[in-house]
Short mmCIF file of C-alpha atoms in Angstrom, two decimals:
data_model
loop_
_atom_site.label_atom_id
_atom_site.label_comp_id
_atom_site.label_asym_id
_atom_site.label_seq_id
_atom_site.Cartn_x
_atom_site.Cartn_y
_atom_site.Cartn_z
CA MET A 24 170.50 114.88 152.32
CA GLY A 25 174.15 113.80 152.38
CA VAL A 26 175.58 110.62 152.65
CA VAL A 27 174.80 108.67 155.72
CA ASP A 28 176.82 105.46 157.33
CA TYR A 29 174.72 102.66 157.82
CA TYR A 30 176.77 101.51 160.86
CA GLU A 31 176.09 104.77 162.53
CA LEU A 32 172.55 105.02 161.74
CA LEU A 33 171.97 101.80 163.22
CA GLY A 34 174.35 102.36 166.34
CA VAL A 35 176.58 99.32 165.76
CA SER A 36 180.30 98.69 164.99
CA ARG A 37 181.65 97.85 161.71
CA ASN A 38 182.25 94.06 162.82
CA ALA A 39 178.96 93.59 164.63
CA SER A 40 177.29 90.16 164.08
CA ALA A 41 174.15 89.65 162.38
CA SER A 42 172.18 89.13 165.57
CA GLU A 43 173.57 92.69 167.03
CA ILE A 44 172.08 94.45 163.42
CA LYS A 45 168.89 92.68 163.77
CA THR A 46 168.51 93.97 167.35
CA ALA A 47 169.61 97.48 166.85
CA TYR A 48 167.16 97.81 163.94
CA ARG A 49 164.36 96.57 165.94
CA SER A 50 164.87 99.02 169.01
CA LEU A 51 165.33 101.84 166.52
CA ALA A 52 162.31 100.79 164.46
CA LYS A 53 159.93 100.99 167.47
CA VAL A 54 161.07 104.75 167.67
CA MET A 55 161.61 106.10 164.33
CA HIS A 56 158.15 104.52 162.82
CA PRO A 57 155.80 107.03 161.67
CA ASP A 58 153.11 105.44 163.94
CA ALA A 59 155.47 106.47 166.86
CA GLY A 60 156.40 109.85 166.04
CA GLY A 61 159.12 109.35 163.34
CA THR A 62 159.18 110.46 159.69
CA ALA A 63 158.74 108.49 156.62
CA GLY A 64 162.08 109.38 155.15
CA THR A 65 163.86 108.68 158.33
CA PHE A 66 162.13 105.33 158.47
CA ARG A 67 163.00 104.58 155.02
CA MET A 68 166.62 105.19 155.20
CA LEU A 69 166.58 102.84 158.48
CA ARG A 70 165.22 100.00 156.53
CA GLU A 71 167.73 100.52 153.77
CA ALA A 72 170.28 100.01 156.32
CA TYR A 73 169.35 97.25 157.81
CA GLU A 74 168.47 95.67 154.34
CA VAL A 75 171.99 96.13 153.38
CA LEU A 76 173.66 94.99 156.18
CA GLY A 77 171.23 92.36 156.97
CA ASP A 78 172.43 90.62 153.68
CA PRO A 79 175.64 89.35 153.29
CA ALA A 80 176.56 90.13 150.03
CA GLN A 81 175.24 93.53 149.82
CA ARG A 82 177.27 94.02 153.39
CA ALA A 83 180.49 92.87 151.96
CA SER A 84 179.84 95.10 148.91
CA TYR A 85 179.43 98.29 151.00
CA ASP A 86 182.08 97.17 153.15
CA ARG A 87 184.11 97.56 149.86
CA GLY A 88 182.94 101.07 148.95
CA GLY A 89 180.92 99.81 146.66
CA VAL A 90 177.53 101.44 147.87
CA VAL A 91 176.48 103.97 150.24
CA PRO A 92 172.89 105.69 151.01
CA SER A 93 171.65 108.60 148.96
CA GLY A 94 169.22 111.23 149.58
CA GLY A 95 166.52 109.61 146.96
CA GLY A 96 166.45 106.39 148.93
CA THR A 97 168.59 104.09 146.71
CA ALA A 98 172.18 103.10 146.36
CA THR A 99 174.67 104.82 144.72
CA ARG A 100 178.02 103.46 143.30
CA THR A 101 181.35 105.24 144.72
CA ARG A 102 184.86 105.40 143.62
CA PRO A 103 186.88 102.32 144.80
CA ARG A 104 189.16 102.87 147.55
CA PRO A 105 192.93 102.76 147.48
CA THR A 106 194.18 99.43 148.16
CA ARG A 107 196.26 100.79 151.27
CA LYS A 108 196.46 99.41 154.93
CA ARG A 109 193.87 100.73 157.37
CA ASP A 110 195.12 102.91 159.84
CA PHE A 111 191.29 103.64 161.33
CA GLY A 112 188.26 101.40 162.10
CA THR A 113 188.13 97.74 162.04
CA ASP A 114 190.46 95.90 159.85
CA PRO A 115 188.78 92.92 158.50
CA ASP A 116 192.26 91.16 158.08
CA PHE A 117 193.37 91.49 161.53
CA GLU A 118 193.29 88.76 163.74
CA PRO A 119 194.22 89.38 167.66
CA PRO A 120 196.79 87.11 168.80
CA THR A 121 196.28 84.57 171.43
CA ALA A 122 196.33 85.54 174.78
CA ILE A 123 199.21 83.78 176.70
CA LEU A 124 199.69 84.19 180.55
CA ASP A 125 202.43 83.50 182.84
CA PRO A 126 201.31 80.85 185.50
CA GLU A 127 203.58 82.69 187.81
CA ASP A 128 201.82 86.03 187.51
CA ILE A 129 198.19 84.31 188.18
CA PRO A 130 197.72 84.45 191.70
CA TRP A 131 195.39 81.56 192.31
CA TRP A 132 197.43 78.93 190.13
CA ASP A 133 199.72 77.22 192.60
CA GLU A 134 196.60 77.54 195.33
CA VAL A 135 195.14 74.85 193.18
CA ASP A 136 195.47 71.12 192.96
CA PRO A 137 194.40 69.89 189.24
CA ALA A 138 194.54 66.44 190.23
CA ALA A 139 192.45 67.03 193.37
CA ARG A 140 189.69 64.49 193.71
CA VAL A 141 186.18 66.02 192.64
CA ARG A 142 183.39 66.39 195.14
CA PHE A 143 179.76 66.33 193.81
CA LEU A 144 177.23 68.33 195.53
CA PRO A 145 174.79 67.70 197.45
CA VAL A 146 177.16 65.32 199.41
CA THR A 147 175.05 61.94 199.38
CA SER A 148 177.45 60.10 201.25
CA PRO A 149 177.14 59.77 205.28
CA GLY A 150 180.53 60.58 205.70
CA HIS A 151 183.49 58.57 207.48
CA ALA A 152 182.42 59.59 210.97
CA PRO A 153 178.86 57.35 211.30
CA ALA A 154 181.12 54.51 210.17
CA VAL A 155 183.87 54.96 212.42
CA SER A 156 181.36 55.48 215.56
CA ALA A 157 179.10 52.34 214.40
CA LEU A 158 182.20 49.94 214.46
CA SER A 159 183.66 51.31 217.85
CA GLY A 160 180.39 51.06 219.16
CA PHE A 161 179.99 47.28 217.77
CA ALA A 162 183.16 46.39 219.39
CA LEU A 163 182.22 47.69 222.54
CA LEU A 164 178.91 45.65 222.55
CA LEU A 165 181.02 42.54 221.66
CA ALA A 166 183.33 42.79 224.70
CA PRO A 167 180.76 42.12 227.66
CA ALA A 168 179.99 38.82 225.96
CA LEU A 169 183.56 37.91 225.82
CA VAL A 170 184.60 38.73 229.47
CA LEU A 171 181.58 38.40 231.51
CA ASP A 172 179.18 35.43 232.39
CA LEU A 173 175.99 36.91 231.59
CA SER A 174 172.46 35.57 232.87
CA PRO A 175 170.10 34.51 230.37
CA LEU A 176 168.16 37.90 230.49
CA LEU A 177 171.32 39.89 230.21
CA PHE A 178 172.18 37.69 227.21
CA THR A 179 169.01 38.13 225.56
CA MET A 180 169.20 41.90 226.05
CA TRP A 181 172.81 41.99 224.95
CA LEU A 182 171.74 39.91 221.41
CA VAL A 183 168.80 42.13 220.86
CA THR A 184 171.06 45.27 221.12
CA VAL A 185 173.51 43.51 219.18
CA LEU A 186 171.27 42.61 216.31
CA GLY A 187 169.81 45.88 216.25
CA THR A 188 173.54 47.62 215.89
CA THR A 189 174.07 45.40 212.92
CA MET A 190 170.61 46.27 211.09
CA ALA A 191 171.76 50.01 211.82
CA MET A 192 175.36 49.16 210.16
CA LEU A 193 173.86 47.14 207.42
CA ARG A 194 171.68 50.24 206.46
CA LEU A 195 174.79 52.58 207.01
CA ALA A 196 176.62 50.21 204.57
CA ARG A 197 173.83 50.23 202.01
CA ARG A 198 173.94 54.26 201.90
CA TYR A 199 177.73 54.27 201.30
CA VAL A 200 176.90 51.98 198.51
CA ALA A 201 174.19 54.03 196.91
CA SER A 202 176.34 57.40 197.33
CA GLY A 203 179.04 55.42 195.51
CA ARG A 204 176.86 54.26 192.87
CA ALA A 205 175.04 57.74 192.29
CA ASP A 206 178.49 59.46 192.14
CA ARG A 207 179.60 56.66 189.35
CA ASP A 208 176.29 57.16 187.17
CA PHE A 209 176.59 61.02 187.19
CA ALA A 210 179.96 61.04 185.89
CA ALA A 211 179.09 58.30 183.36
CA GLN A 212 175.98 60.46 182.40
CA ILE A 213 178.13 63.67 181.83
CA GLY A 214 180.84 61.23 180.37
CA GLY A 215 183.92 63.01 182.12
CA HIS A 216 183.71 66.05 179.76
CA ARG A 217 184.78 69.23 180.79
CA VAL A 218 183.71 71.45 177.76
CA PHE A 219 180.01 71.47 176.16
CA GLY A 220 179.13 73.07 173.14
CA LYS A 221 181.31 74.47 170.45
CA PRO A 222 182.09 78.23 169.53
CA GLY A 223 181.00 79.65 166.23
CA ALA A 224 183.18 79.34 163.28
CA ASP A 225 181.97 82.39 161.54
CA ARG A 226 184.48 85.37 160.92
CA ASP A 227 182.19 87.60 163.44
CA GLN A 228 182.73 85.00 166.01
CA LEU A 229 186.36 85.21 166.22
CA ALA A 230 186.37 86.71 169.68
CA GLU A 231 184.28 83.68 170.66
CA ARG A 232 186.99 81.09 169.60
CA LEU A 233 189.44 83.10 171.21
CA THR A 234 187.72 83.21 174.60
CA ALA A 235 187.06 79.36 174.13
CA SER A 236 190.86 78.89 174.11
CA LEU A 237 191.47 81.16 176.87
CA LEU A 238 189.09 79.29 179.06
CA THR A 239 190.44 75.69 177.99
CA ASP A 240 194.03 77.08 178.28
CA TYR A 241 193.88 78.26 182.00
CA LEU A 242 190.09 77.58 183.70
CA THR A 243 190.58 73.94 183.12
CA ARG A 244 193.22 73.95 186.02
CA LEU A 245 190.32 73.98 188.39
CA PRO A 246 189.05 70.24 188.78
CA ALA A 247 185.35 71.20 188.88
CA ALA A 248 185.39 73.87 186.24
CA ARG A 249 183.05 73.03 183.39
CA ILE A 250 182.95 75.37 180.45
CA PHE A 251 179.81 75.68 178.11
CA HIS A 252 179.71 77.62 174.51
CA GLY A 253 176.46 78.51 173.27
CA LEU A 254 173.70 79.02 176.26
CA SER A 255 170.09 80.08 175.68
CA LEU A 256 168.40 82.17 178.05
CA PRO A 257 165.47 80.48 179.99
CA GLY A 258 162.57 80.42 177.37
CA SER A 259 164.69 80.99 174.33
CA VAL A 260 166.05 78.57 171.71
CA PHE A 261 169.01 81.17 170.59
CA ALA A 262 172.19 81.14 171.64
CA ASP A 263 172.11 84.46 173.80
CA VAL A 264 175.19 83.68 175.67
CA ASP A 265 178.84 83.05 174.30
CA HIS A 266 180.07 81.15 177.33
CA ALA A 267 179.82 80.01 180.62
CA VAL A 268 181.91 78.63 183.51
CA LEU A 269 180.29 76.54 186.43
CA CYS A 270 182.49 75.49 189.40
CA GLY A 271 180.64 74.56 192.37
CA ARG A 272 177.87 77.29 193.13
CA ARG A 273 179.25 79.69 191.09
CA LEU A 274 178.33 80.67 187.36
CA VAL A 275 180.17 83.31 185.17
CA LEU A 276 178.48 84.15 181.85
CA ILE A 277 180.54 85.58 179.31
CA GLU A 278 180.30 87.69 176.17
CA SER A 279 183.20 87.73 173.58
CA LYS A 280 183.61 91.32 171.83
CA LEU A 281 186.01 92.35 169.09
CA TRP A 282 186.12 95.91 169.41
CA LEU A 283 188.57 98.97 168.52
CA PRO A 284 191.60 98.93 170.77
CA GLY A 285 191.16 101.77 173.48
CA HIS A 286 190.41 101.70 177.41
CA TYR A 287 186.92 100.81 177.96
CA GLU A 288 185.38 101.52 181.44
CA ALA A 289 181.96 100.93 182.71
CA ASP A 290 179.95 103.41 185.14
CA ASP A 291 177.91 101.90 188.23
CA ASP A 292 174.91 102.04 185.96
CA GLY A 293 176.69 99.53 183.58
CA SER A 294 177.12 102.38 180.69
CA LEU A 295 180.20 101.87 178.80
CA TRP A 296 182.86 104.27 178.04
CA ARG A 297 185.72 104.26 175.58
CA ASN A 298 188.71 106.58 175.96
CA GLY A 299 186.66 109.19 178.38
CA ASN A 300 183.98 108.72 175.91
CA PRO A 301 180.22 107.13 175.73
CA PHE A 302 180.86 104.09 173.83
CA ARG A 303 178.47 103.62 170.69
CA GLY A 304 180.65 101.18 169.01
CA GLY A 305 178.64 97.90 169.88
CA ALA A 306 175.75 96.67 172.11
CA VAL A 307 176.06 94.46 175.35
CA THR A 308 173.23 92.03 176.08
CA LEU A 309 174.80 89.88 179.10
CA PRO A 310 173.33 91.84 182.15
CA ARG A 311 169.97 90.49 181.12
CA ALA A 312 171.18 87.35 180.31
CA VAL A 313 172.58 87.50 184.34
CA ALA A 314 169.40 88.64 185.74
CA ALA A 315 167.58 85.70 184.02
CA PHE A 316 169.84 83.02 185.09
CA ARG A 317 169.77 84.64 188.68
CA ARG A 318 166.39 84.15 188.64
CA HIS A 319 166.27 80.21 186.99
CA MET A 320 169.28 79.08 189.39
CA PRO A 321 168.43 80.25 192.99
CA GLY A 322 171.05 79.49 195.43
CA VAL A 323 173.69 79.99 192.48
CA GLU A 324 176.13 83.12 192.23
CA VAL A 325 175.92 84.27 188.82
CA ARG A 326 178.12 87.05 187.53
CA GLY A 327 179.18 88.21 183.72
CA ALA A 328 181.82 89.36 182.04
CA VAL A 329 182.38 91.01 178.61
CA VAL A 330 186.03 90.12 177.30
CA ILE A 331 186.86 92.45 174.67
CA TYR A 332 189.92 91.85 171.97
CA PRO A 333 191.34 94.44 169.66
CA SER A 334 189.72 94.70 166.09
CA ARG A 335 192.77 96.12 164.44
CA LEU A 336 196.54 96.36 165.54
CA GLY A 337 196.56 97.99 169.07
CA GLU A 338 195.83 97.50 172.84
CA VAL A 339 192.75 96.88 174.71
CA SER A 340 192.61 97.75 178.65
CA THR A 341 190.00 98.15 180.78
CA GLY A 342 189.30 99.93 184.14
CA GLU A 343 188.80 98.48 187.67
CA PRO A 344 185.62 96.27 187.39
CA PRO A 345 182.70 98.00 188.88
CA THR A 346 180.23 95.88 191.04
CA ILE A 347 178.09 95.45 187.90
CA PRO A 348 176.55 92.51 186.27
CA ALA A 349 178.73 92.43 183.09
CA PRO A 350 182.07 94.58 183.41
CA PRO A 351 184.40 94.84 180.72
CA MET A 352 187.60 92.95 180.87
CA THR A 353 190.65 92.03 179.15
CA PRO A 354 191.39 88.26 178.73
CA GLU A 355 194.40 88.69 181.17
CA ASP A 356 192.39 90.52 184.04
CA PHE A 357 189.68 87.91 183.18
CA VAL A 358 191.78 84.94 183.76
CA TYR A 359 193.32 86.52 187.38
CA ASP A 360 189.89 88.20 188.54
CA VAL A 361 187.08 85.55 187.62
CA GLY A 362 189.70 82.78 188.12
CA ALA A 363 190.33 83.76 191.53
CA TRP A 364 186.43 84.02 192.07
CA LEU A 365 186.24 80.55 190.64
CA ALA A 366 189.03 78.96 192.63
CA GLU A 367 187.86 79.43 196.13
CA ASP A 368 186.10 76.20 195.47
CA PRO A 369 187.97 74.45 192.98
CA SER A 370 186.98 70.86 193.30
CA ALA A 371 183.07 70.82 194.00
CA VAL A 372 180.44 70.14 191.07
CA ASN A 373 176.85 70.92 191.72
CA ARG A 374 174.83 68.19 190.10
CA LYS A 375 171.48 70.24 189.73
CA ALA A 376 173.46 73.40 188.65
CA LEU A 377 175.19 71.59 186.01
CA ARG A 378 172.14 69.72 184.66
CA THR A 379 170.18 73.08 184.63
CA VAL A 380 173.39 74.98 182.54
CA LEU A 381 173.73 71.85 180.68
CA ASP A 382 169.96 71.91 179.36
CA ARG A 383 170.55 75.82 177.90
CA VAL A 384 173.49 74.54 175.45
CA VAL A 385 172.19 74.99 171.92
CA SER A 386 175.21 75.10 169.89
#
């Protein structure tokens, strides 16, 4: 048997994270195991690929050209690769530049007042109308006693009415006080933070750090936007979702990817394409997360976005986002499209939704 590329065997890109490699191995093992109809030799090669790529030291040696699989099931030494700039595949020394957008090009930018007062939902205050009505009614009740000579019976009836109105106004005042205290207590509990959790610091989490900067630089213009990094799915304890942004009753879940330059599109069924060909360079798990959060947070609109950065020198472009749970997007398109979606209610913070998402932060 000839030389087989471990990455191609597992169906992952060369910058795949450890979790992506593990997920790919588990999926393939279910169908390539001898008990499931596979062959012993193929399954042994699959295990070799996982053992090498799953170990940081062996993977680093393999990426340098130190080991490749052989037909006998053992690793063999190859000739060292010449030290030259790579013009294909992922460039391990390349770091995509941070996206810099001109606010004048962001359609929703000037429509948002970043200093607007934040509204907490659901609203517990009775509002201004009851207070104005109560004060007007109380003033009208006082007028007869000032301008008319009331009989004892009428005076008694008037006095009872005034006392009843006074009690109602006191109850209304207590509601105002309680509402203000609830808003202050909630703000104190959250601590005034806009960002919760931290993106990963490892090399394979570079895309996450780039998205974290993107969210902080642009989406914090929305007064009510709250940003989260490293969320677990309901029932999980692992960071299954890279990022999330909550604004009012709208939540976007985000997966950050470092993929080869090219044009990415998605079918209506969610299948990814790169440069007109089926994309096999990485896995996307975000649709499952979107479905899980939709079940977990009824009443909240949940959508997803896969933000793609180039893994070597070159440009990434994406097509018109289809109506699927997690379409591919460039950082610029994400700010334009998702930012406009969140900006439709930029000043509302939903207490219950915020607590629910905050409980899922594990980073």
